[in-house]
PDB file of C-alpha atoms in Angstrom:
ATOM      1  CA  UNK L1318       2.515 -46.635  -9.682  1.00  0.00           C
ATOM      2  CA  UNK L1319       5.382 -45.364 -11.627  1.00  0.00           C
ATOM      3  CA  UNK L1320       2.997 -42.224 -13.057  1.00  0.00           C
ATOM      4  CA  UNK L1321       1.943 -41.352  -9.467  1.00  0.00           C
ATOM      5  CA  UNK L1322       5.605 -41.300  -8.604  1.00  0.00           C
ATOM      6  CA  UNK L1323       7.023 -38.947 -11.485  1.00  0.00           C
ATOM      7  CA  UNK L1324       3.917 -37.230 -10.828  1.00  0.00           C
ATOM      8  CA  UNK L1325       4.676 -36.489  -7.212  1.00  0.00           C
ATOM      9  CA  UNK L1326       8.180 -35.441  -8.200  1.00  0.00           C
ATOM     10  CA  UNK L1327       7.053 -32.620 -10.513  1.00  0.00           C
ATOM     11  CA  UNK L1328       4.719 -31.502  -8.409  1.00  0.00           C
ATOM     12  CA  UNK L1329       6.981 -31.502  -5.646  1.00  0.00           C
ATOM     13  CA  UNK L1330       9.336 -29.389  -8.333  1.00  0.00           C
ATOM     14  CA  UNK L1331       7.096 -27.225  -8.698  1.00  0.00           C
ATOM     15  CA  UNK L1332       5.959 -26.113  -5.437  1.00  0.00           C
ATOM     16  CA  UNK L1333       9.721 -25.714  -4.509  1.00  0.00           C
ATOM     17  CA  UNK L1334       9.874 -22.829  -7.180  1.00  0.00           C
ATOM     18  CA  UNK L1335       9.450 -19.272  -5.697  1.00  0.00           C
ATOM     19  CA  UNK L1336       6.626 -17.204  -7.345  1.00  0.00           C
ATOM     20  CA  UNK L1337       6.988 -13.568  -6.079  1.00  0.00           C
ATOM     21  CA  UNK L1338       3.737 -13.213  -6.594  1.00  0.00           C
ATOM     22  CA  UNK L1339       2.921 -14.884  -3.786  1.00  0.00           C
ATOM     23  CA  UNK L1340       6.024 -14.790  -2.122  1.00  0.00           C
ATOM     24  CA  UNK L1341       7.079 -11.036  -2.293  1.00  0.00           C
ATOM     25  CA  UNK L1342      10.882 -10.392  -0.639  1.00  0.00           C
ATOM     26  CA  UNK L1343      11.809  -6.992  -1.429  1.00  0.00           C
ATOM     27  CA  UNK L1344      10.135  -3.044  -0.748  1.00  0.00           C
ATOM     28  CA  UNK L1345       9.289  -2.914  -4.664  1.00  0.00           C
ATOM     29  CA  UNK L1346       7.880  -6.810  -4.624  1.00  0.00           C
ATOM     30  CA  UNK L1347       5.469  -6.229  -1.907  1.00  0.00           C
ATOM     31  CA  UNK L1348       3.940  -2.939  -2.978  1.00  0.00           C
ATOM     32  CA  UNK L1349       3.991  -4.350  -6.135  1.00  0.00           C
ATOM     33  CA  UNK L1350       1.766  -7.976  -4.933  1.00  0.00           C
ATOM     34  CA  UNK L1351      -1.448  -6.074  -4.260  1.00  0.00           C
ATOM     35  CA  UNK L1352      -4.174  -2.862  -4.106  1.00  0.00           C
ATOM     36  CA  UNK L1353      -3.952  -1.089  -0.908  1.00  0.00           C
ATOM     37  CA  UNK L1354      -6.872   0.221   1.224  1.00  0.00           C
ATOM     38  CA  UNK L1355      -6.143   2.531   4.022  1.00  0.00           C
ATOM     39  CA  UNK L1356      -6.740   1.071   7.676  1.00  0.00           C
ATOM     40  CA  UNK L1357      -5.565   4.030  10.217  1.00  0.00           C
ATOM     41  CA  UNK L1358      -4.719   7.788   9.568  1.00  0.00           C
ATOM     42  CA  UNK L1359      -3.161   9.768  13.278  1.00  0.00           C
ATOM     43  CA  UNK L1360      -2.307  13.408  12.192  1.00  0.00           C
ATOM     44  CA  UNK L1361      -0.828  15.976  14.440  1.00  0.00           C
ATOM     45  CA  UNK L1362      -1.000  19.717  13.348  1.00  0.00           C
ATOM     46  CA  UNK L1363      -4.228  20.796  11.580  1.00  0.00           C
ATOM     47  CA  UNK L1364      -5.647  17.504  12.154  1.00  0.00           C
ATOM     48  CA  UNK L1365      -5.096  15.739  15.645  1.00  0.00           C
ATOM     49  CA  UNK L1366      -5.553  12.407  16.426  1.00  0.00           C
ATOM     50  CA  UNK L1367      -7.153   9.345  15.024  1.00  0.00           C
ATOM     51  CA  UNK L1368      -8.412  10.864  11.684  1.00  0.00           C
ATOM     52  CA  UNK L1369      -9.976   7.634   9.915  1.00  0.00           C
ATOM     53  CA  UNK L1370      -9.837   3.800  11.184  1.00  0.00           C
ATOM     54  CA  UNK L1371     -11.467   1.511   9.305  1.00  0.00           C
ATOM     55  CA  UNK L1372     -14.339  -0.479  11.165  1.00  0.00           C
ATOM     56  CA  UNK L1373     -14.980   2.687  13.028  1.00  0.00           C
ATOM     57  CA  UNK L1374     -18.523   4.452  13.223  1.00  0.00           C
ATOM     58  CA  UNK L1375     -19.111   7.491  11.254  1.00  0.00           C
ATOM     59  CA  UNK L1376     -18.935   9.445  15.416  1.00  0.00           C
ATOM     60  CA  UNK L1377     -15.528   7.908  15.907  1.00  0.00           C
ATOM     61  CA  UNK L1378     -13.930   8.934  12.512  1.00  0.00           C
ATOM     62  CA  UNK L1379     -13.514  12.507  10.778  1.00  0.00           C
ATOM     63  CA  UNK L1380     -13.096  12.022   7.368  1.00  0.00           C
ATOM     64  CA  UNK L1381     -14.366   8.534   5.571  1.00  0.00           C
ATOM     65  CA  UNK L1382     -11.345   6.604   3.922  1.00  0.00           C
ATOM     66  CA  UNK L1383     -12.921   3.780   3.342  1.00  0.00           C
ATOM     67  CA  UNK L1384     -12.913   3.460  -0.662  1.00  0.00           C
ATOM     68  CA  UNK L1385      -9.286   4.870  -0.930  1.00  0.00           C
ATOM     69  CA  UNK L1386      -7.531   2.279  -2.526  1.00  0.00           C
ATOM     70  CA  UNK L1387      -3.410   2.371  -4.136  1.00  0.00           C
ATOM     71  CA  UNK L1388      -2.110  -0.088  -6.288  1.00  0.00           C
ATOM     72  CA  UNK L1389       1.714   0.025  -7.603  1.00  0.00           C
ATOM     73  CA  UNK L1390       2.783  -0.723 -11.018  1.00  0.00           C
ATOM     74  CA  UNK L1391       6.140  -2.446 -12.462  1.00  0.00           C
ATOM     75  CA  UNK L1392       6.528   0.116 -14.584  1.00  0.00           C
ATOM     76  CA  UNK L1393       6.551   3.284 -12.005  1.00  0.00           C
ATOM     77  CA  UNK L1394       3.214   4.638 -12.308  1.00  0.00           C
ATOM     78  CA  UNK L1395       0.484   4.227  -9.575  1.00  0.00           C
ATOM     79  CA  UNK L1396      -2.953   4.544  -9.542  1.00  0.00           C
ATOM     80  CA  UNK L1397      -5.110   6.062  -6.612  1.00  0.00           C
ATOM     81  CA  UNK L1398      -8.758   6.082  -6.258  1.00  0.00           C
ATOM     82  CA  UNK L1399     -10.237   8.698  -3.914  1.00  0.00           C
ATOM     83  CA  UNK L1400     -12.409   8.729  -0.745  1.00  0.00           C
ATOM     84  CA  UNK L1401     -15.736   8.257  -3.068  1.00  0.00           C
ATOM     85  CA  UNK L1402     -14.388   5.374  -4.882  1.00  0.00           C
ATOM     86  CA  UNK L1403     -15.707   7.205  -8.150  1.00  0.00           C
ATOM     87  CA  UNK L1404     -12.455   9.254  -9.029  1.00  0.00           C
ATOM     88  CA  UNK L1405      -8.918   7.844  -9.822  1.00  0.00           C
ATOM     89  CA  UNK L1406      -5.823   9.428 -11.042  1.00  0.00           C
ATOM     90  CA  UNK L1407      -2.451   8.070 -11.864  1.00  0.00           C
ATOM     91  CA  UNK L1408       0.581   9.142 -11.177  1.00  0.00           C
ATOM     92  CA  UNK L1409       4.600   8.303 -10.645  1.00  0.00           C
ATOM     93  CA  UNK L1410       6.456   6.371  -7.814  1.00  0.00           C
ATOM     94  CA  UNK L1411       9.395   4.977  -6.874  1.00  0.00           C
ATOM     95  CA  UNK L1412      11.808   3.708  -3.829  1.00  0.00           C
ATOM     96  CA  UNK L1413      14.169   6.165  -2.515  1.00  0.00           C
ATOM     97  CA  UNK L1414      17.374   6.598   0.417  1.00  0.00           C
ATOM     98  CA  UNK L1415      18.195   2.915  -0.231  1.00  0.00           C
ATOM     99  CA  UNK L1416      14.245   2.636  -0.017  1.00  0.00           C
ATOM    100  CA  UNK L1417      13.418   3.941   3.332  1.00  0.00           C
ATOM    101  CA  UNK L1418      11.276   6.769   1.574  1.00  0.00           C
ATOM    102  CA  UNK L1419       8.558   6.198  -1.092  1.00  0.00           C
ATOM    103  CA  UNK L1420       8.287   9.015  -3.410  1.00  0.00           C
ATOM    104  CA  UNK L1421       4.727   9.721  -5.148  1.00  0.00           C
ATOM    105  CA  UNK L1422       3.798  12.193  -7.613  1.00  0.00           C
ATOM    106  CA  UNK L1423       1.911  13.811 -10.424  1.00  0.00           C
ATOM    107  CA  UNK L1424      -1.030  12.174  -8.510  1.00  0.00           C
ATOM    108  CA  UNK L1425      -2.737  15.956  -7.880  1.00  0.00           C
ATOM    109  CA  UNK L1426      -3.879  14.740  -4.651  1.00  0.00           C
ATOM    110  CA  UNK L1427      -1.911  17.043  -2.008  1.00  0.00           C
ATOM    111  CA  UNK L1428      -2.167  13.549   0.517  1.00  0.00           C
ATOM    112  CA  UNK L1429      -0.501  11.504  -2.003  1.00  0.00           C
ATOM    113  CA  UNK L1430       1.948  13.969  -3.681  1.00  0.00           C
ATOM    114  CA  UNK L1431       5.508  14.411  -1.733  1.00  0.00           C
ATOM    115  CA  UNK L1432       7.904  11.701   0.050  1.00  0.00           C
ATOM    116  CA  UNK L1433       6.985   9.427   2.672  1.00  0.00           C
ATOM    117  CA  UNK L1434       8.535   7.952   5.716  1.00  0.00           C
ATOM    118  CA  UNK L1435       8.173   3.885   5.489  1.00  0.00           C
ATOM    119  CA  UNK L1436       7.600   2.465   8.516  1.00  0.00           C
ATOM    120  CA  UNK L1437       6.545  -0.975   7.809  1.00  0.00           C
ATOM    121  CA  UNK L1438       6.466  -3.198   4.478  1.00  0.00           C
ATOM    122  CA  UNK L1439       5.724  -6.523   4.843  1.00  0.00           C
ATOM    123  CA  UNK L1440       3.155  -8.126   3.243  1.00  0.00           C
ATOM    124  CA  UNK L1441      -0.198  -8.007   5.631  1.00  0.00           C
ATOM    125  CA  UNK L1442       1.063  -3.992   6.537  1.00  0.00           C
ATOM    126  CA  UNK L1443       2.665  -0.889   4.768  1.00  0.00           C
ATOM    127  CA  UNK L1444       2.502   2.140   6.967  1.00  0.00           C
ATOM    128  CA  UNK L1445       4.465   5.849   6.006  1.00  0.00           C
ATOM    129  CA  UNK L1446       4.715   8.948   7.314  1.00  0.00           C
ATOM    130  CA  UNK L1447       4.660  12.124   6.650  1.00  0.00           C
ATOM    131  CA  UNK L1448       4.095  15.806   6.541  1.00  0.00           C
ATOM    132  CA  UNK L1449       1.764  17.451   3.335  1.00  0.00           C
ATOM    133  CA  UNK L1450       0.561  21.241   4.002  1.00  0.00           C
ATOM    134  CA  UNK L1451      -3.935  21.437   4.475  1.00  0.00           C
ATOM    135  CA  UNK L1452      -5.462  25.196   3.966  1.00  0.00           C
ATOM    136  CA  UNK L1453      -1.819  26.316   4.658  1.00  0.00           C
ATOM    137  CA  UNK L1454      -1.175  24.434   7.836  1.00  0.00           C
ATOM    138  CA  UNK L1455       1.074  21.471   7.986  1.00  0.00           C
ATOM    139  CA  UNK L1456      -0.480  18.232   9.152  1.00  0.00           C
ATOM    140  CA  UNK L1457       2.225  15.327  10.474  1.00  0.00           C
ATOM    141  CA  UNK L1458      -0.121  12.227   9.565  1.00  0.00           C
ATOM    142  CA  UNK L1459       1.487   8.488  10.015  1.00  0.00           C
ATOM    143  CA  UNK L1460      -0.960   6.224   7.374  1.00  0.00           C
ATOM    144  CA  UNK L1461      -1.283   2.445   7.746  1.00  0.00           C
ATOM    145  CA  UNK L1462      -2.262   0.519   5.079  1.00  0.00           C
ATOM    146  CA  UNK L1463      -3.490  -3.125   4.498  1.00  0.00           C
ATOM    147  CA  UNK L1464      -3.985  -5.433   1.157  1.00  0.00           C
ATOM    148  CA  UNK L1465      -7.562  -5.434  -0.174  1.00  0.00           C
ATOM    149  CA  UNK L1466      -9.480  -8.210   0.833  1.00  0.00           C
TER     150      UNK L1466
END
């Protein structure tokens, strides 16, 4: 009886511990705690509307997002894989404006590349907006994001 008891008290230790791993607090924490796949893409300018949602026939969407993933690293870098899923590239990011902007760069995709609006960061949703210039026409675009599955 007296095992089950000091048993019951570490694991009760334990489990009061934070991990943030699988509790992420701050900006850098949740990008950080997993891969990203893109959900929704609305663009004004050169696009307009509802350019990708996932779920969505091949009729209701323009262009196919579906294998985009993003995953953050600790130590700044980022890697992106592209709308085939067969291409990736790394590149550089970081929080800035006291975080309310994610910079990304040296990615040599034009979407990627620049700084981005965050709108939401919590842990089930990271959305950021935008502007990035397409065959010399600017495109607004506001791009939500969700954890792979």
């Amino acid at each position: 009886m007296r095992y089950l008891y000091i048993l019951f008290c570490l694991s009760f230790l334990f489990s009061c511990q934070s991990d943030t791993s699988l509790n992420p607090q701050t900006k850098t924490e949740i990008l950080l705690s997993t891969t990203w796949q893109i959900q929704e893409v609305i663009a004004s300018g050169y696009l307009n509307g509802t350019v990708y949602q996932r779920g969505r026939t091949a009729e209701g969407s323009q262009y196919d997002m579906s294998k985009v993933r993003l995953t953050f690293k600790s130590d700044g870098t980022c890697i992106a894989i592209d709308n085939t899923g067969n291409n990736s590239a790394s590149g550089k990011w970081k929080l800035i404006n006291n975080d309310t902007q994610l910079q990304i760069s040296d990615t040599n995709y034009f979407v990627l590349d620049g700084i981005g609006n965050i709108e939401t960061l919590i842990k089930s949703e990271f959305t950021f907006s935008g502007t990035r210039t397409y065959k010399s026409t600017y495109v607004d675009a506001s791009v939500r994001m969700v954890p792979v599955p």
